[in-house]
Structure formats: C-alpha cells, structure tokens
mmCIF file of C-alpha atoms in Angstrom:
data_model
loop_
_atom_site.group_PDB
_atom_site.id
_atom_site.type_symbol
_atom_site.label_atom_id
_atom_site.label_comp_id
_atom_site.label_asym_id
_atom_site.label_seq_id
_atom_site.Cartn_x
_atom_site.Cartn_y
_atom_site.Cartn_z
ATOM 1 C CA GLY A 1 95.626 126.852 60.439
ATOM 2 C CA GLU A 2 97.785 129.300 62.198
ATOM 3 C CA SER A 3 98.393 132.753 60.809
ATOM 4 C CA VAL A 4 101.822 132.937 59.290
ATOM 5 C CA GLY A 5 104.715 135.131 60.282
ATOM 6 C CA LEU A 6 108.437 135.462 60.058
ATOM 7 C CA HIS A 7 109.309 133.344 63.070
ATOM 8 C CA LEU A 8 108.320 129.727 63.361
ATOM 9 C CA PRO A 9 108.074 128.160 66.796
ATOM 10 C CA THR A 10 110.921 125.776 67.507
ATOM 11 C CA LEU A 11 110.862 122.597 69.530
ATOM 12 C CA SER A 12 114.199 121.193 70.643
ATOM 13 C CA VAL A 13 114.285 117.648 71.977
ATOM 14 C CA GLN A 14 116.936 115.181 72.953
ATOM 15 C CA GLU A 15 117.391 112.157 70.756
ATOM 16 C CA GLY A 16 115.302 109.311 72.115
ATOM 17 C CA ASP A 17 112.768 111.553 73.839
ATOM 18 C CA ASN A 18 109.188 111.932 72.683
ATOM 19 C CA SER A 19 108.138 115.055 70.763
ATOM 20 C CA ILE A 20 104.771 116.752 70.783
ATOM 21 C CA ILE A 21 103.978 119.342 68.130
ATOM 22 C CA ASN A 22 100.777 121.332 68.428
ATOM 23 C CA CYS A 23 98.535 123.056 65.937
ATOM 24 C CA ALA A 24 95.348 125.086 66.166
ATOM 25 C CA TYR A 25 93.031 125.052 63.188
ATOM 26 C CA SER A 26 90.504 127.681 62.276
ATOM 27 C CA ASN A 27 87.512 126.097 60.569
ATOM 28 C CA SER A 28 85.169 124.080 62.753
ATOM 29 C CA ALA A 29 83.628 122.606 59.585
ATOM 30 C CA SER A 30 86.901 121.009 58.472
ATOM 31 C CA ASP A 31 86.602 117.229 58.600
ATOM 32 C CA TYR A 32 90.005 116.046 57.472
ATOM 33 C CA PHE A 33 93.469 116.909 58.728
ATOM 34 C CA ILE A 34 96.984 116.027 57.678
ATOM 35 C CA TRP A 35 100.443 116.361 59.182
ATOM 36 C CA TYR A 36 103.360 116.986 56.822
ATOM 37 C CA LYS A 37 107.113 116.938 57.339
ATOM 38 C CA GLN A 38 109.316 119.231 55.291
ATOM 39 C CA GLU A 39 113.065 118.799 55.247
ATOM 40 C CA SER A 40 115.338 121.554 54.039
ATOM 41 C CA GLY A 41 115.249 121.939 50.272
ATOM 42 C CA LYS A 42 112.459 119.425 49.799
ATOM 43 C CA GLY A 43 108.711 119.408 49.351
ATOM 44 C CA PRO A 44 106.322 118.524 52.168
ATOM 45 C CA GLN A 45 105.976 114.825 52.846
ATOM 46 C CA PHE A 46 102.805 113.180 54.173
ATOM 47 C CA ILE A 47 103.124 111.749 57.685
ATOM 48 C CA ILE A 48 99.669 110.886 58.940
ATOM 49 C CA ASP A 49 96.069 111.985 58.565
ATOM 50 C CA ILE A 50 92.898 111.895 60.644
ATOM 51 C CA ARG A 51 89.213 112.440 60.034
ATOM 52 C CA SER A 52 86.999 114.470 62.310
ATOM 53 C CA ASN A 53 85.080 111.379 63.426
ATOM 54 C CA MET A 54 88.238 110.151 65.166
ATOM 55 C CA ASP A 55 90.101 111.450 68.209
ATOM 56 C CA LYS A 56 93.310 109.539 67.722
ATOM 57 C CA ARG A 57 95.192 107.742 65.014
ATOM 58 C CA GLN A 58 98.483 105.924 65.242
ATOM 59 C CA GLY A 59 101.150 105.226 62.698
ATOM 60 C CA GLN A 60 104.687 104.059 62.905
ATOM 61 C CA ARG A 61 106.230 106.047 65.786
ATOM 62 C CA VAL A 62 103.685 108.823 65.239
ATOM 63 C CA THR A 63 100.299 109.539 66.761
ATOM 64 C CA VAL A 64 97.887 112.306 65.864
ATOM 65 C CA LEU A 65 95.349 113.555 68.383
ATOM 66 C CA LEU A 66 92.345 115.662 67.439
ATOM 67 C CA ASN A 67 90.341 117.777 69.868
ATOM 68 C CA LYS A 68 87.418 119.234 67.961
ATOM 69 C CA THR A 69 86.079 121.081 70.980
ATOM 70 C CA VAL A 70 89.033 123.434 71.040
ATOM 71 C CA LYS A 71 90.041 122.961 67.382
ATOM 72 C CA HIS A 72 93.421 121.536 68.248
ATOM 73 C CA LEU A 73 95.669 118.940 66.653
ATOM 74 C CA SER A 74 98.842 117.430 67.978
ATOM 75 C CA LEU A 75 101.497 115.195 66.510
ATOM 76 C CA GLN A 76 103.411 112.926 68.826
ATOM 77 C CA ILE A 77 106.670 111.388 67.685
ATOM 78 C CA ALA A 78 108.014 108.564 69.815
ATOM 79 C CA ALA A 79 111.726 108.043 70.361
ATOM 80 C CA THR A 80 112.679 111.067 68.280
ATOM 81 C CA GLN A 81 115.634 110.543 65.970
ATOM 82 C CA PRO A 82 118.017 113.001 64.267
ATOM 83 C CA GLY A 83 116.276 112.222 60.964
ATOM 84 C CA ASP A 84 113.086 113.663 62.388
ATOM 85 C CA SER A 85 114.582 117.153 62.348
ATOM 86 C CA ALA A 86 112.442 119.173 59.959
ATOM 87 C CA VAL A 87 109.576 121.643 59.795
ATOM 88 C CA TYR A 88 106.197 120.097 60.594
ATOM 89 C CA PHE A 89 102.946 121.474 59.206
ATOM 90 C CA CYS A 90 99.376 120.681 60.014
ATOM 91 C CA ALA A 91 96.815 121.175 57.271
ATOM 92 C CA GLU A 92 93.032 121.189 57.243
ATOM 93 C CA LEU A 93 90.844 120.352 54.287
ATOM 94 C CA GLU A 94 88.477 123.290 54.026
ATOM 95 C CA TYR A 95 86.398 122.419 50.983
ATOM 96 C CA GLY A 96 86.828 120.593 47.726
ATOM 97 C CA ASN A 97 90.508 119.898 47.487
ATOM 98 C CA LYS A 98 91.722 123.034 49.222
ATOM 99 C CA LEU A 99 94.222 122.364 52.001
ATOM 100 C CA VAL A 100 94.997 125.230 54.347
ATOM 101 C CA PHE A 101 98.381 124.882 55.996
ATOM 102 C CA GLY A 102 99.505 126.102 59.375
ATOM 103 C CA ALA A 103 102.655 128.166 59.761
ATOM 104 C CA GLY A 104 104.754 125.218 60.812
ATOM 105 C CA THR A 105 106.949 124.195 63.736
ATOM 106 C CA ILE A 106 110.673 123.584 63.554
ATOM 107 C CA LEU A 107 111.760 120.377 65.281
ATOM 108 C CA ARG A 108 115.420 120.159 66.246
ATOM 109 C CA VAL A 109 116.752 116.893 67.578
ATOM 110 C CA LYS A 110 119.873 117.066 69.705
ATOM 111 C CA SER A 111 122.178 114.073 69.726
ATOM 112 C CA ASP B 1 108.141 105.995 39.876
ATOM 113 C CA ALA B 2 110.287 109.135 39.843
ATOM 114 C CA GLY B 3 107.724 111.125 41.775
ATOM 115 C CA VAL B 4 106.568 114.607 40.848
ATOM 116 C CA ILE B 5 109.147 116.318 38.666
ATOM 117 C CA GLN B 6 109.582 120.069 38.584
ATOM 118 C CA SER B 7 111.827 122.239 36.478
ATOM 119 C CA PRO B 8 113.780 124.344 36.783
ATOM 120 C CA ARG B 9 114.866 123.771 40.387
ATOM 121 C CA HIS B 10 116.163 127.323 40.631
ATOM 122 C CA GLU B 11 115.317 130.410 38.610
ATOM 123 C CA VAL B 12 116.743 133.895 38.903
ATOM 124 C CA THR B 13 115.210 136.552 36.721
ATOM 125 C CA GLU B 14 114.789 140.278 36.515
ATOM 126 C CA MET B 15 111.621 142.164 37.240
ATOM 127 C CA GLY B 16 109.373 142.348 34.198
ATOM 128 C CA GLN B 17 110.552 139.099 32.659
ATOM 129 C CA GLU B 18 108.303 136.146 31.954
ATOM 130 C CA VAL B 19 108.823 133.067 34.098
ATOM 131 C CA THR B 20 107.550 129.582 33.279
ATOM 132 C CA LEU B 21 107.600 126.797 35.829
ATOM 133 C CA ARG B 22 107.001 123.220 34.744
ATOM 134 C CA CYS B 23 105.598 120.138 36.406
ATOM 135 C CA LYS B 24 105.219 116.485 35.511
ATOM 136 C CA PRO B 25 102.832 114.734 37.907
ATOM 137 C CA ILE B 26 103.041 111.106 38.928
ATOM 138 C CA SER B 27 101.669 108.916 36.164
ATOM 139 C CA GLY B 28 98.034 108.029 36.701
ATOM 140 C CA HIS B 29 97.311 110.848 39.116
ATOM 141 C CA ASP B 30 94.171 112.762 38.205
ATOM 142 C CA TYR B 31 94.749 115.807 40.398
ATOM 143 C CA LEU B 32 97.511 118.384 40.107
ATOM 144 C CA PHE B 33 98.112 121.239 42.528
ATOM 145 C CA TRP B 34 100.297 124.343 42.417
ATOM 146 C CA TYR B 35 101.397 125.857 45.736
ATOM 147 C CA ARG B 36 103.545 128.817 46.700
ATOM 148 C CA GLN B 37 105.636 128.957 49.871
ATOM 149 C CA THR B 38 106.999 132.132 51.426
ATOM 150 C CA MET B 39 108.161 132.978 54.910
ATOM 151 C CA MET B 40 105.483 135.633 55.238
ATOM 152 C CA ARG B 41 102.476 133.664 54.007
ATOM 153 C CA GLY B 42 103.508 130.052 54.423
ATOM 154 C CA LEU B 43 102.265 127.410 52.017
ATOM 155 C CA GLU B 44 99.305 128.507 49.892
ATOM 156 C CA LEU B 45 97.289 126.726 47.248
ATOM 157 C CA LEU B 46 97.293 128.656 43.984
ATOM 158 C CA ILE B 47 95.270 126.411 41.691
ATOM 159 C CA TYR B 48 94.400 122.779 41.156
ATOM 160 C CA PHE B 49 93.360 120.684 38.180
ATOM 161 C CA ASN B 50 91.259 117.548 37.894
ATOM 162 C CA ASN B 51 91.695 115.554 34.706
ATOM 163 C CA ASN B 52 93.527 118.517 33.145
ATOM 164 C CA VAL B 53 90.679 120.944 33.886
ATOM 165 C CA PRO B 54 91.255 123.876 36.276
ATOM 166 C CA ILE B 55 88.835 123.489 39.166
ATOM 167 C CA ASP B 56 89.755 126.147 41.709
ATOM 168 C CA ASP B 57 92.013 129.078 40.841
ATOM 169 C CA SER B 58 90.887 131.300 43.697
ATOM 170 C CA GLY B 59 94.393 131.292 45.122
ATOM 171 C CA MET B 60 96.019 132.747 42.017
ATOM 172 C CA PRO B 61 97.260 136.142 43.188
ATOM 173 C CA GLU B 62 96.456 138.206 40.117
ATOM 174 C CA ASP B 63 96.210 138.223 36.362
ATOM 175 C CA ARG B 64 99.962 138.080 36.011
ATOM 176 C CA PHE B 65 99.711 134.421 37.025
ATOM 177 C CA SER B 66 98.350 131.740 34.721
ATOM 178 C CA ALA B 67 98.422 127.954 34.760
ATOM 179 C CA LYS B 68 97.750 125.380 32.112
ATOM 180 C CA MET B 69 97.585 121.633 31.865
ATOM 181 C CA PRO B 70 97.587 120.669 28.191
ATOM 182 C CA ASN B 71 97.746 116.951 28.964
ATOM 183 C CA ALA B 72 97.794 114.518 31.858
ATOM 184 C CA SER B 73 101.567 114.533 32.160
ATOM 185 C CA PHE B 74 102.439 118.217 32.019
ATOM 186 C CA SER B 75 101.486 121.509 33.610
ATOM 187 C CA THR B 76 102.939 125.001 33.564
ATOM 188 C CA LEU B 77 102.675 127.984 35.867
ATOM 189 C CA LYS B 78 103.519 131.251 34.172
ATOM 190 C CA ILE B 79 104.186 134.667 35.664
ATOM 191 C CA GLN B 80 104.178 137.581 33.261
ATOM 192 C CA PRO B 81 105.485 140.114 34.101
ATOM 193 C CA SER B 82 107.341 138.933 37.181
ATOM 194 C CA GLU B 83 107.828 141.154 40.237
ATOM 195 C CA PRO B 84 110.187 140.884 43.216
ATOM 196 C CA ARG B 85 107.274 139.963 45.486
ATOM 197 C CA ASP B 86 106.780 136.812 43.427
ATOM 198 C CA SER B 87 110.018 135.448 44.859
ATOM 199 C CA ALA B 88 109.110 132.193 46.585
ATOM 200 C CA VAL B 89 109.347 128.434 46.321
ATOM 201 C CA TYR B 90 106.687 127.036 44.022
ATOM 202 C CA PHE B 91 105.593 123.465 44.566
ATOM 203 C CA CYS B 92 103.662 121.165 42.333
ATOM 204 C CA ALA B 93 101.828 118.204 43.854
ATOM 205 C CA SER B 94 99.680 115.422 42.483
ATOM 206 C CA SER B 95 97.225 112.896 43.850
ATOM 207 C CA PHE B 96 95.440 109.849 42.505
ATOM 208 C CA ALA B 97 92.058 110.926 43.832
ATOM 209 C CA ARG B 98 90.493 113.833 45.654
ATOM 210 C CA LEU B 99 91.981 114.707 49.013
ATOM 211 C CA GLY B 100 90.256 113.152 51.996
ATOM 212 C CA SER B 101 89.257 110.057 50.059
ATOM 213 C CA GLY B 102 92.077 107.996 51.472
ATOM 214 C CA GLU B 103 94.589 109.202 48.919
ATOM 215 C CA THR B 104 97.325 111.649 49.701
ATOM 216 C CA GLN B 105 99.112 114.157 47.561
ATOM 217 C CA TYR B 106 102.768 113.926 46.694
ATOM 218 C CA PHE B 107 104.862 117.063 46.405
ATOM 219 C CA GLY B 108 107.646 117.769 43.989
ATOM 220 C CA PRO B 109 110.984 119.225 45.101
ATOM 221 C CA GLY B 110 109.902 122.769 44.251
ATOM 222 C CA THR B 111 111.236 125.594 42.110
ATOM 223 C CA ARG B 112 112.993 128.358 44.000
ATOM 224 C CA LEU B 113 112.268 131.622 42.192
ATOM 225 C CA LEU B 114 114.120 134.860 42.799
ATOM 226 C CA VAL B 115 112.977 137.975 40.990
ATOM 227 C CA LEU B 116 115.468 140.823 41.177
#
C-alpha cells in the first residue's frame, strides 16, 4: 500500500460521471486485494475483492482492475452518486491474515 | 445480526490512565481483528485472534498494549498507561474464515480515543 501522510488525495466528480480511484501496492507476493469504502464516523466497508490470478472483476456499479506488472490496482465506479462520497482504501493481503491498507483517497461527488 | 459492536464509542482520558476498549464480534465468526487508524499512519493491524487464540500480535506498538479474548463473543484491548500518542480510532473487525478464502471481514463502528 501507499505510505501514509497527512494529506489524502482527493477526487472530485460530477454526479453521474464515472470515477476511477488508483492504488499502488508494495508487495509483489501479495495474491489477494480488497477495496474498502469508509464513510465519516464509520468503519471500513467491503466493496469488492480480486485475486492475483485475475485482471478484472466486476460487481454492482464497481469494477476492480489489477495490473501485477506495475503493482497497480484501480477501482472504477460507474454513474457515481452522492452516496458514494467517502474515503476509499485498497488493501493487500501480505501473509496469514494481515491486511496492509493504503493511505486512502477521498471521493467527493458534486450534485 | 447487529454487526460488530464496540464500546465505548468515544473515550477521553488523561495521560497515565488505563483504557479498556471492548468488542463483540459477529456471532459465529472465528476471527477477530483489532486495528488502529490515525491520520499519520493510516489503518494498521494491531493483533488478530483465531478461535480466541492470539495469532499475530506483531502490530501491537509496545508493552503498554494488551489484548485478550476470553470467549468467542468478547475481546478487549487495553492500554496501560495511556499516552497522548495513543489517540486514534480503534476498530474491531471479525470474519467467519481466514481472509482470502472468500470470506470478508466486517468492521465495527470504532472507538475514538483521545488521551490528553
């Protein structure tokens, strides 16, 4: 995952547009990845996951893409809605049950 | 199901005091995780249990932190003595099976701790 800091990147999109949130992971041996959504005052909520033997996985309005060559993940949200406004985290499963989280990206949806 | 339950939701204490955070996992879940979230370090795994047994505590910052799981429906995270740098949001999460097996983990609402 990304190194953490005081300032999270912010993505602002217009309601109805598609959103793409990116994440770089650090461990080339990681074989399982998860995207979480965290709304203000709440715990992270599972969105979608993908294994390293896949390049793409689709859910309801969301798609995760995995590029193992450059150790990059992306989350695509179709027809972004105001309720999608939150902080989005990618996480990689390093070993055992240890998830390592990225720093997060703030998604703001403008109506 | 009520989901993962954490208490208290907010805690303000003074440096040097003992703090105990509590968690009730989802019934039937065999794994329980404690995480800490700060702006500086993000979301970090502190410790996790499988069937009430601590498996990996490598993320526990120092001896001031301890965690227990006396039974399948209850866990505590204790900080003694607390320091201002312990101020953070502490999350508990549980899962039915090990991560990556097709099961996901569910997070509680967190305990926001402020140590003055």
